Each structure stands twice: as C-alpha cells, then as structure tokens.
Amino acid sequence: MNNNFIDRDYILSLLEKAGTADDSVINSALKKAELGEKLEHSEIAALLKTENTEHISRIFDIAGKIKKRIYGNRIVIFAPLYVSDYCENRCAYCSFNASHNFARSKLTMKELREEVKILEKNGHKRLALEAGESKNECSIDYILECIKTIYDMKFENGEIRRINVNIAATTTDNYKRLKNAGIGTYILFQETYDEQAYNKVHLAGPKKDFLWHLNAFDRAQAAGIDDVGGGVLFGLADPYFDVMGLVIHNEHLEKNYNTGFHTISVPRLCNAEGSFINDLDSSFKPVSDEIFTKIVAVIRIAVPFTGMILSTRESSTLRKKLLQLGISQISAGSRTEVGGYSKLNNKPANPQFLVNDERDAFSIISELIDDGFIPSFCTACYREGRTGDRFMSLAKSGEIKNVCLPNALMTLSEFSMDYGDETFRKKASGIIQKEIPNIANDSIRKKTIENIEKIQNSMERDFFV
C-alpha cells in the first residue's frame, strides 16, 4: 500500500491561517487542552504559531500538568546500540550516508556481546537497536541474529529485557519476522513530512521513496507490530509543518489500527561528520531552543497519551527543562557509533551524530532522582502484552498509573541494589518511600512494598505487575 495521507497544501494552509488567529481561538484551544479535550488541527496550528508570551506561558503550564497527570514523575531509561554503519542511502544530514568515505563496520556476535556486557553493567535493561540500511552488509537476517544474541545473554543481575528496533523501512514479511523475534517498539523517523524537503535531502537509495517510508507503519501493523514509534528530524523543513505531520500520521494510525504512536522522538538537526546538507542549501539549520521548547510542549498537548523521547543530542540543561514539559523517555550514557561502548579495536569513531550530553548513565540517573523524578527500567507492559490498543486504553482511562508507578519503583529498587553504592541506595530509597503512597490500588501497593523488601534483601529479582 502506498497511501499519501499527508496533504501538503492542507498543512500549509492551516499554518498560514494560524498566523492570523486571534486570542479567542488560542484561549479556546488552551481551555480545551486543560479539560483534556481533543484539539482540532487548526487549534494545534494556532498554538504552534503564536508568539504571544502569555499564550506560550500557558502552553508550558498546561503541557506540564498533562505530563504530570498521565506520566507522573516517571522517566523511562534506555540506551541506543549501533550494530552497523553500512548504508546505501545518500541522506545529506547523516554521517552514515553512502557518500561519506570512512572505514565502515558491523559488529560480529562476539563484539556485540562485549557491547551488551558494558550496557548491562551500566544498569540498562532496555536497548534501541540501530543500524544503517544495507541489504548486503546489514540484512534482516543479521538484525535477527543480533536480537537473538542479545536476548540469549544472561548476567548476574538479569538480562536485557526489551529491544526496541530502529531500522530502515522494510516489507510486511520482514516485520513479521521482527515481531516473532520479540521486539518491543518498532521505531522509524519520517525525518520530514514535507515531501519537497524530503526529496531535497534524500538524494539516492531506498530511503528516497517518500511513500514507502511513510507507509512503513501500516506494513508493521499488518505484520502484528502494534507498538510503533514515530519522529522527525527538526530542521529539515518548517518545524511547525512537521509537528502537524506527526499529528496527522498519529490520527491515521488511530483510525486504521485503533492505536497511534506509542512514542514520538524529537531529534534536532545537529553536526555530523560527512554530512553535506549545507552544501545543498545554507538555510538548513537547527531549530532554536525557544521554538524547540514550544514544539515539545505543543506535541504533549496534541497527543497527551503518547510517550515522548529525547536523546543525548540535547544538552543536560535543555533536557532538564523539557522533562517538565512532556518528555517521558531519555537515553543515558549514549554512544552513537558502532562499537562505541567498548571502543572495539581502537577503531576511529564515526558517530551518526554528535552528542551534547556526554555524562555517563549513572550520573544522569542520579540527577533525575535529585530533580524528583523516578528513573524507570520497566519493560513489564511488553512482557504482559499491554501493547497497542490495550496499552492505549489503559493510558486514556488513567489506569496505566496502577501498573507504571509500581513497576517503576520496583525496577529503581532493583537498579539501586544491583548497580548503586550506599549513597545512591539511600537516595533511591528516599524517592521510593515518597512515591509508594501514590499507588492508588491497596493490593498493588501492598504487593509492591513486599516485592521491594525482597529485592532489598537480595531474595529475588524482576517483579512486575
């Protein structure tokens, strides 16, 4: 199926009209958002386009309240794992592009195990597997072998419990194979929903096909993968256009499969060795912090039940701010090159992009607690089958709190005992004890307390509800 549900002229018209929206339109939209009502496209566009400081302040306030109401203080932690940088595409913004002449590599299974060992030692239980697109050097068989190798690894403190997969758009049959391999969320960034901009920065390779890329989630859903995660690379086109594209894509999935995006990622264009985007057009540049912050808040308002992911592309200062406005998942201690965690063979690094938050995972996790957040290593929903429309129905009813908060507290307790020192354990225990009374269900609260006591007494591991 090649269905183009992105009407470029329609989005441009929405944004043009939004630029002249009066206060009453914006105030009405904000009132609806406060009440948890779904916004019209024109209202979302008006929130994006407003430059009124009072409106923007209210947008931030409402976004923060929505985030708090649905996600509480939980922040899911993960790490990317790059397995191959071979690529057939000429994407102007990416260091893996086929025009870039560097010593490419892919992990052997032995090397993969070394990378995973280091990630597990840092406490990670959830990985995002990343790779360039190459049928010969990085086939679906290779990806499946990587997934099996990771899931088969066992450690003193458990194992990697969930692998999300961020690889190129593929066929329905291949998505079925990924589903059977037990992946978590299938993640794919559209990069930009503006087809003209898309064609400008994707010069050659399979990814140049806008519709093949756009309809990838339809094929994934047809294959039984009901947790999909979208995203764009802000800076390739008008950022407000791309927010509207994300909203419309989410609605397309909800209409056809009864569930929208499980997550939305919000990376920004940043420096990458071998990128030639500025040679195409000097107008390509990162979105400003001011606009980016407003974008995150508006997305949170527009799709309140969708998780939002922020990577280490952003500085620690900005990440801290955006956690208050809508972000619910962050990477920690990330390396964006093949073999980056173990520095295999002292190979010269060629990261896909340069990171800004270079702190190690433990430092990031510790600071989250200092800031009143609950670092969560939970993967229970995947293992309990709470995916797709089942997850979304729990989220929309507010019942998801009854499982997410207990699981976050138990996995934080587990992390503190397995990877933390005494100082960290006291810090973690403090926020755990503070949050336990917020578990509304009496029986679940009691069970959570019992399980945490078992974890702290080193009796058992890996409880979840």
mmCIF file of N, CA and C in Angstrom, residues 234-331:
data_model
loop_
_atom_site.group_PDB
_atom_site.id
_atom_site.type_symbol
_atom_site.label_atom_id
_atom_site.label_comp_id
_atom_site.label_asym_id
_atom_site.label_seq_id
_atom_site.Cartn_x
_atom_site.Cartn_y
_atom_site.Cartn_z
ATOM 1 N N PHE A 234 13.941 17.638 13.307
ATOM 2 C CA PHE A 234 13.587 19.051 13.226
ATOM 3 C C PHE A 234 14.760 19.872 12.698
ATOM 4 N N GLY A 235 14.486 20.630 11.655
ATOM 5 C CA GLY A 235 15.488 21.435 10.990
ATOM 6 C C GLY A 235 15.580 21.148 9.505
ATOM 7 N N LEU A 236 14.944 20.048 9.068
ATOM 8 C CA LEU A 236 14.936 19.730 7.635
ATOM 9 C C LEU A 236 13.849 20.499 6.890
ATOM 10 N N ALA A 237 12.830 20.923 7.600
ATOM 11 C CA ALA A 237 11.716 21.658 6.994
ATOM 12 C C ALA A 237 11.140 22.581 8.063
ATOM 13 N N ASP A 238 10.070 23.285 7.730
ATOM 14 C CA ASP A 238 9.382 24.101 8.723
ATOM 15 C C ASP A 238 9.008 23.200 9.902
ATOM 16 N N PRO A 239 9.517 23.472 11.109
ATOM 17 C CA PRO A 239 9.242 22.580 12.237
ATOM 18 C C PRO A 239 7.764 22.485 12.580
ATOM 19 N N TYR A 240 7.022 23.561 12.342
ATOM 20 C CA TYR A 240 5.589 23.516 12.626
ATOM 21 C C TYR A 240 4.872 22.605 11.630
ATOM 22 N N PHE A 241 5.330 22.609 10.391
ATOM 23 C CA PHE A 241 4.779 21.679 9.390
ATOM 24 C C PHE A 241 4.973 20.246 9.869
ATOM 25 N N ASP A 242 6.157 19.952 10.380
ATOM 26 C CA ASP A 242 6.437 18.581 10.787
ATOM 27 C C ASP A 242 5.668 18.169 12.029
ATOM 28 N N VAL A 243 5.389 19.113 12.924
ATOM 29 C CA VAL A 243 4.518 18.769 14.059
ATOM 30 C C VAL A 243 3.133 18.383 13.552
ATOM 31 N N MET A 244 2.603 19.146 12.605
ATOM 32 C CA MET A 244 1.283 18.822 12.051
ATOM 33 C C MET A 244 1.327 17.474 11.332
ATOM 34 N N GLY A 245 2.443 17.177 10.656
ATOM 35 C CA GLY A 245 2.585 15.880 10.012
ATOM 36 C C GLY A 245 2.539 14.749 11.020
ATOM 37 N N LEU A 246 3.224 14.913 12.143
ATOM 38 C CA LEU A 246 3.199 13.900 13.201
ATOM 39 C C LEU A 246 1.782 13.688 13.725
ATOM 40 N N VAL A 247 1.068 14.776 13.951
ATOM 41 C CA VAL A 247 -0.303 14.685 14.466
ATOM 42 C C VAL A 247 -1.196 13.941 13.478
ATOM 43 N N ILE A 248 -1.085 14.281 12.210
ATOM 44 C CA ILE A 248 -1.921 13.643 11.182
ATOM 45 C C ILE A 248 -1.549 12.174 11.009
ATOM 46 N N HIS A 249 -0.263 11.868 11.068
ATOM 47 C CA HIS A 249 0.174 10.460 10.983
ATOM 48 C C HIS A 249 -0.374 9.669 12.164
ATOM 49 N N ASN A 250 -0.328 10.253 13.346
ATOM 50 C CA ASN A 250 -0.873 9.599 14.535
ATOM 51 C C ASN A 250 -2.363 9.314 14.363
ATOM 52 N N GLU A 251 -3.095 10.285 13.825
ATOM 53 C CA GLU A 251 -4.533 10.096 13.596
ATOM 54 C C GLU A 251 -4.799 9.020 12.551
ATOM 55 N N HIS A 252 -3.962 8.951 11.538
ATOM 56 C CA HIS A 252 -4.081 7.901 10.516
ATOM 57 C C HIS A 252 -3.965 6.515 11.153
ATOM 58 N N LEU A 253 -3.001 6.362 12.052
ATOM 59 C CA LEU A 253 -2.815 5.069 12.713
ATOM 60 C C LEU A 253 -3.976 4.759 13.654
ATOM 61 N N GLU A 254 -4.447 5.763 14.387
ATOM 62 C CA GLU A 254 -5.575 5.548 15.293
ATOM 63 C C GLU A 254 -6.831 5.135 14.526
ATOM 64 N N LYS A 255 -7.052 5.789 13.394
ATOM 65 C CA LYS A 255 -8.240 5.491 12.589
ATOM 66 C C LYS A 255 -8.200 4.082 12.024
ATOM 67 N N ASN A 256 -7.034 3.647 11.568
ATOM 68 C CA ASN A 256 -6.942 2.374 10.861
ATOM 69 C C ASN A 256 -6.583 1.188 11.753
ATOM 70 N N TYR A 257 -5.925 1.459 12.889
ATOM 71 C CA TYR A 257 -5.455 0.336 13.717
ATOM 72 C C TYR A 257 -5.818 0.498 15.192
ATOM 73 N N ASN A 258 -6.598 1.514 15.477
ATOM 74 C CA ASN A 258 -7.115 1.727 16.829
ATOM 75 C C ASN A 258 -6.019 2.069 17.839
ATOM 76 N N THR A 259 -4.861 2.424 17.361
ATOM 77 C CA THR A 259 -3.800 2.870 18.254
ATOM 78 C C THR A 259 -2.806 3.736 17.480
ATOM 79 N N GLY A 260 -2.437 4.846 18.077
ATOM 80 C CA GLY A 260 -1.484 5.740 17.424
ATOM 81 C C GLY A 260 -0.061 5.408 17.817
ATOM 82 N N PHE A 261 0.799 6.412 17.731
ATOM 83 C CA PHE A 261 2.195 6.216 18.100
ATOM 84 C C PHE A 261 2.313 5.816 19.572
ATOM 85 N N HIS A 262 3.140 4.817 19.837
ATOM 86 C CA HIS A 262 3.486 4.509 21.221
ATOM 87 C C HIS A 262 4.457 5.563 21.752
ATOM 88 N N THR A 263 5.351 6.008 20.874
ATOM 89 C CA THR A 263 6.287 7.076 21.237
ATOM 90 C C THR A 263 6.481 8.016 20.048
ATOM 91 N N ILE A 264 6.872 9.227 20.361
ATOM 92 C CA ILE A 264 7.315 10.206 19.367
ATOM 93 C C ILE A 264 8.683 10.707 19.807
ATOM 94 N N SER A 265 9.661 10.640 18.905
ATOM 95 C CA SER A 265 11.007 11.151 19.175
ATOM 96 C C SER A 265 11.155 12.535 18.558
ATOM 97 N N VAL A 266 11.947 13.372 19.212
ATOM 98 C CA VAL A 266 12.072 14.758 18.757
ATOM 99 C C VAL A 266 13.550 15.163 18.599
ATOM 100 N N PRO A 267 14.291 14.486 17.733
ATOM 101 C CA PRO A 267 15.681 14.900 17.493
ATOM 102 C C PRO A 267 15.741 16.187 16.675
ATOM 103 N N ARG A 268 16.805 16.945 16.893
ATOM 104 C CA ARG A 268 17.050 18.148 16.095
ATOM 105 C C ARG A 268 18.279 17.939 15.227
ATOM 106 N N LEU A 269 18.286 18.600 14.086
ATOM 107 C CA LEU A 269 19.445 18.595 13.200
ATOM 108 C C LEU A 269 20.675 19.087 13.963
ATOM 109 N N CYS A 270 21.755 18.304 13.903
ATOM 110 C CA CYS A 270 22.987 18.713 14.568
ATOM 111 C C CYS A 270 24.183 18.269 13.741
ATOM 112 N N ASN A 271 25.358 18.623 14.175
ATOM 113 C CA ASN A 271 26.569 18.343 13.409
ATOM 114 C C ASN A 271 26.805 16.846 13.257
ATOM 115 N N ALA A 272 27.248 16.449 12.083
ATOM 116 C CA ALA A 272 27.593 15.056 11.823
ATOM 117 C C ALA A 272 28.718 15.035 10.806
ATOM 118 N N GLU A 273 29.785 14.309 11.112
ATOM 119 C CA GLU A 273 30.906 14.179 10.184
ATOM 120 C C GLU A 273 30.424 13.551 8.885
ATOM 121 N N GLY A 274 30.792 14.142 7.756
ATOM 122 C CA GLY A 274 30.376 13.586 6.470
ATOM 123 C C GLY A 274 29.036 14.084 5.983
ATOM 124 N N SER A 275 28.363 14.879 6.784
ATOM 125 C CA SER A 275 27.114 15.491 6.335
ATOM 126 C C SER A 275 27.419 16.518 5.253
ATOM 127 N N PHE A 276 26.547 16.586 4.253
ATOM 128 C CA PHE A 276 26.750 17.589 3.214
ATOM 129 C C PHE A 276 25.496 18.439 3.018
ATOM 130 N N ILE A 277 24.711 18.536 4.068
ATOM 131 C CA ILE A 277 23.436 19.240 3.954
ATOM 132 C C ILE A 277 23.618 20.722 3.661
ATOM 133 N N ASN A 278 24.646 21.328 4.226
ATOM 134 C CA ASN A 278 24.858 22.758 3.980
ATOM 135 C C ASN A 278 25.347 23.041 2.569
ATOM 136 N N ASP A 279 25.870 22.009 1.898
ATOM 137 C CA ASP A 279 26.261 22.174 0.503
ATOM 138 C C ASP A 279 25.037 22.244 -0.405
ATOM 139 N N LEU A 280 23.924 21.669 0.076
ATOM 140 C CA LEU A 280 22.689 21.695 -0.714
ATOM 141 C C LEU A 280 21.990 23.035 -0.583
ATOM 142 N N ASP A 281 21.944 23.515 0.659
ATOM 143 C CA ASP A 281 21.195 24.747 0.913
ATOM 144 C C ASP A 281 21.632 25.288 2.271
ATOM 145 N N SER A 282 22.114 26.494 2.303
ATOM 146 C CA SER A 282 22.617 27.076 3.546
ATOM 147 C C SER A 282 21.504 27.378 4.544
ATOM 148 N N SER A 283 20.233 27.236 4.123
ATOM 149 C CA SER A 283 19.116 27.539 5.021
ATOM 150 C C SER A 283 18.875 26.436 6.034
ATOM 151 N N PHE A 284 19.443 25.246 5.807
ATOM 152 C CA PHE A 284 19.260 24.162 6.761
ATOM 153 C C PHE A 284 20.037 24.482 8.035
ATOM 154 N N LYS A 285 19.341 24.543 9.143
ATOM 155 C CA LYS A 285 19.995 24.857 10.411
ATOM 156 C C LYS A 285 19.133 24.336 11.556
ATOM 157 N N PRO A 286 19.742 24.081 12.697
ATOM 158 C CA PRO A 286 18.970 23.568 13.829
ATOM 159 C C PRO A 286 17.872 24.534 14.256
ATOM 160 N N VAL A 287 16.801 23.989 14.724
ATOM 161 C CA VAL A 287 15.708 24.788 15.281
ATOM 162 C C VAL A 287 16.186 25.392 16.593
ATOM 163 N N SER A 288 15.833 26.619 16.855
ATOM 164 C CA SER A 288 16.281 27.299 18.070
ATOM 165 C C SER A 288 15.718 26.628 19.314
ATOM 166 N N ASP A 289 16.403 26.828 20.440
ATOM 167 C CA ASP A 289 15.924 26.276 21.711
ATOM 168 C C ASP A 289 14.523 26.779 22.031
ATOM 169 N N GLU A 290 14.264 28.047 21.742
ATOM 170 C CA GLU A 290 12.972 28.652 22.057
ATOM 171 C C GLU A 290 11.846 27.960 21.295
ATOM 172 N N ILE A 291 12.028 27.792 19.990
ATOM 173 C CA ILE A 291 10.998 27.142 19.181
ATOM 174 C C ILE A 291 10.893 25.666 19.540
ATOM 175 N N PHE A 292 12.024 25.026 19.757
ATOM 176 C CA PHE A 292 12.025 23.602 20.085
ATOM 177 C C PHE A 292 11.275 23.332 21.388
ATOM 178 N N THR A 293 11.467 24.179 22.373
ATOM 179 C CA THR A 293 10.769 24.009 23.648
ATOM 180 C C THR A 293 9.263 24.117 23.456
ATOM 181 N N LYS A 294 8.849 25.086 22.647
ATOM 182 C CA LYS A 294 7.408 25.234 22.383
ATOM 183 C C LYS A 294 6.872 24.021 21.633
ATOM 184 N N ILE A 295 7.651 23.490 20.698
ATOM 185 C CA ILE A 295 7.247 22.310 19.936
ATOM 186 C C ILE A 295 6.986 21.131 20.863
ATOM 187 N N VAL A 296 7.910 20.882 21.785
ATOM 188 C CA VAL A 296 7.747 19.761 22.721
ATOM 189 C C VAL A 296 6.464 19.932 23.521
ATOM 190 N N ALA A 297 6.209 21.145 24.001
ATOM 191 C CA ALA A 297 5.012 21.386 24.803
ATOM 192 C C ALA A 297 3.738 21.202 23.982
ATOM 193 N N VAL A 298 3.732 21.679 22.746
ATOM 194 C CA VAL A 298 2.532 21.550 21.910
ATOM 195 C C VAL A 298 2.281 20.087 21.537
ATOM 196 N N ILE A 299 3.340 19.337 21.257
ATOM 197 C CA ILE A 299 3.154 17.909 20.970
ATOM 198 C C ILE A 299 2.538 17.209 22.180
ATOM 199 N N ARG A 300 3.012 17.539 23.376
ATOM 200 C CA ARG A 300 2.448 16.933 24.575
ATOM 201 C C ARG A 300 0.956 17.233 24.696
ATOM 202 N N ILE A 301 0.564 18.458 24.353
ATOM 203 C CA ILE A 301 -0.853 18.825 24.400
ATOM 204 C C ILE A 301 -1.645 18.111 23.307
ATOM 205 N N ALA A 302 -1.060 18.013 22.114
ATOM 206 C CA ALA A 302 -1.779 17.459 20.958
ATOM 207 C C ALA A 302 -1.947 15.950 21.047
ATOM 208 N N VAL A 303 -0.945 15.244 21.585
ATOM 209 C CA VAL A 303 -1.014 13.778 21.704
ATOM 210 C C VAL A 303 -0.653 13.398 23.148
ATOM 211 N N PRO A 304 -1.557 13.668 24.076
ATOM 212 C CA PRO A 304 -1.221 13.569 25.503
ATOM 213 C C PRO A 304 -0.829 12.176 25.987
ATOM 214 N N PHE A 305 -1.295 11.120 25.316
ATOM 215 C CA PHE A 305 -1.057 9.768 25.814
ATOM 216 C C PHE A 305 0.134 9.077 25.147
ATOM 217 N N THR A 306 0.829 9.787 24.301
ATOM 218 C CA THR A 306 1.979 9.221 23.595
ATOM 219 C C THR A 306 3.269 9.542 24.330
ATOM 220 N N GLY A 307 4.126 8.537 24.524
ATOM 221 C CA GLY A 307 5.421 8.778 25.135
ATOM 222 C C GLY A 307 6.275 9.663 24.247
ATOM 223 N N MET A 308 7.115 10.489 24.848
ATOM 224 C CA MET A 308 7.993 11.367 24.083
ATOM 225 C C MET A 308 9.439 11.105 24.473
ATOM 226 N N ILE A 309 10.290 10.934 23.450
ATOM 227 C CA ILE A 309 11.682 10.530 23.644
ATOM 228 C C ILE A 309 12.627 11.673 23.279
ATOM 229 N N LEU A 310 13.610 11.911 24.158
ATOM 230 C CA LEU A 310 14.633 12.917 23.910
ATOM 231 C C LEU A 310 16.001 12.260 24.047
ATOM 232 N N SER A 311 16.857 12.475 23.058
ATOM 233 C CA SER A 311 18.160 11.813 23.052
ATOM 234 C C SER A 311 19.239 12.723 23.614
ATOM 235 N N THR A 312 20.469 12.189 23.634
ATOM 236 C CA THR A 312 21.611 12.966 24.117
ATOM 237 C C THR A 312 22.123 13.957 23.076
ATOM 238 N N ARG A 313 21.384 14.140 21.978
ATOM 239 C CA ARG A 313 21.690 15.259 21.074
ATOM 240 C C ARG A 313 21.601 16.576 21.845
ATOM 241 N N GLU A 314 20.698 16.608 22.850
ATOM 242 C CA GLU A 314 20.437 17.850 23.576
ATOM 243 C C GLU A 314 21.309 17.967 24.817
ATOM 244 N N SER A 315 21.548 19.185 25.239
ATOM 245 C CA SER A 315 22.360 19.442 26.416
ATOM 246 C C SER A 315 21.631 19.004 27.681
ATOM 247 N N SER A 316 22.392 18.787 28.737
ATOM 248 C CA SER A 316 21.777 18.399 30.009
ATOM 249 C C SER A 316 20.831 19.481 30.519
ATOM 250 N N THR A 317 21.180 20.743 30.287
ATOM 251 C CA THR A 317 20.334 21.851 30.752
ATOM 252 C C THR A 317 18.986 21.844 30.054
ATOM 253 N N LEU A 318 19.001 21.695 28.735
ATOM 254 C CA LEU A 318 17.741 21.694 28.000
ATOM 255 C C LEU A 318 16.946 20.425 28.293
ATOM 256 N N ARG A 319 17.622 19.299 28.426
ATOM 257 C CA ARG A 319 16.905 18.061 28.737
ATOM 258 C C ARG A 319 16.166 18.202 30.067
ATOM 259 N N LYS A 320 16.809 18.816 31.028
ATOM 260 C CA LYS A 320 16.169 19.004 32.339
ATOM 261 C C LYS A 320 14.892 19.831 32.207
ATOM 262 N N LYS A 321 14.928 20.855 31.381
ATOM 263 C CA LYS A 321 13.752 21.705 31.187
ATOM 264 C C LYS A 321 12.630 20.947 30.480
ATOM 265 N N LEU A 322 12.983 20.192 29.446
ATOM 266 C CA LEU A 322 11.963 19.527 28.639
ATOM 267 C C LEU A 322 11.325 18.350 29.365
ATOM 268 N N LEU A 323 12.008 17.797 30.357
ATOM 269 C CA LEU A 323 11.397 16.746 31.174
ATOM 270 C C LEU A 323 10.157 17.264 31.888
ATOM 271 N N GLN A 324 10.132 18.556 32.178
ATOM 272 C CA GLN A 324 8.984 19.149 32.859
ATOM 273 C C GLN A 324 7.812 19.379 31.916
ATOM 274 N N LEU A 325 8.081 19.435 30.611
ATOM 275 C CA LEU A 325 7.055 19.857 29.650
ATOM 276 C C LEU A 325 6.455 18.715 28.831
ATOM 277 N N GLY A 326 7.046 17.531 28.890
ATOM 278 C CA GLY A 326 6.430 16.487 28.078
ATOM 279 C C GLY A 326 7.264 15.247 27.857
ATOM 280 N N ILE A 327 8.582 15.340 27.986
ATOM 281 C CA ILE A 327 9.443 14.193 27.703
ATOM 282 C C ILE A 327 9.253 13.125 28.779
ATOM 283 N N SER A 328 9.097 11.864 28.336
ATOM 284 C CA SER A 328 8.881 10.765 29.284
ATOM 285 C C SER A 328 9.925 9.662 29.159
ATOM 286 N N GLN A 329 10.782 9.732 28.130
ATOM 287 C CA GLN A 329 11.845 8.750 27.972
ATOM 288 C C GLN A 329 13.120 9.473 27.530
ATOM 289 N N ILE A 330 14.257 9.063 28.102
ATOM 290 C CA ILE A 330 15.529 9.641 27.676
ATOM 291 C C ILE A 330 16.581 8.542 27.560
ATOM 292 N N SER A 331 17.527 8.774 26.663
ATOM 293 C CA SER A 331 18.692 7.905 26.592
ATOM 294 C C SER A 331 19.706 8.385 27.617
#
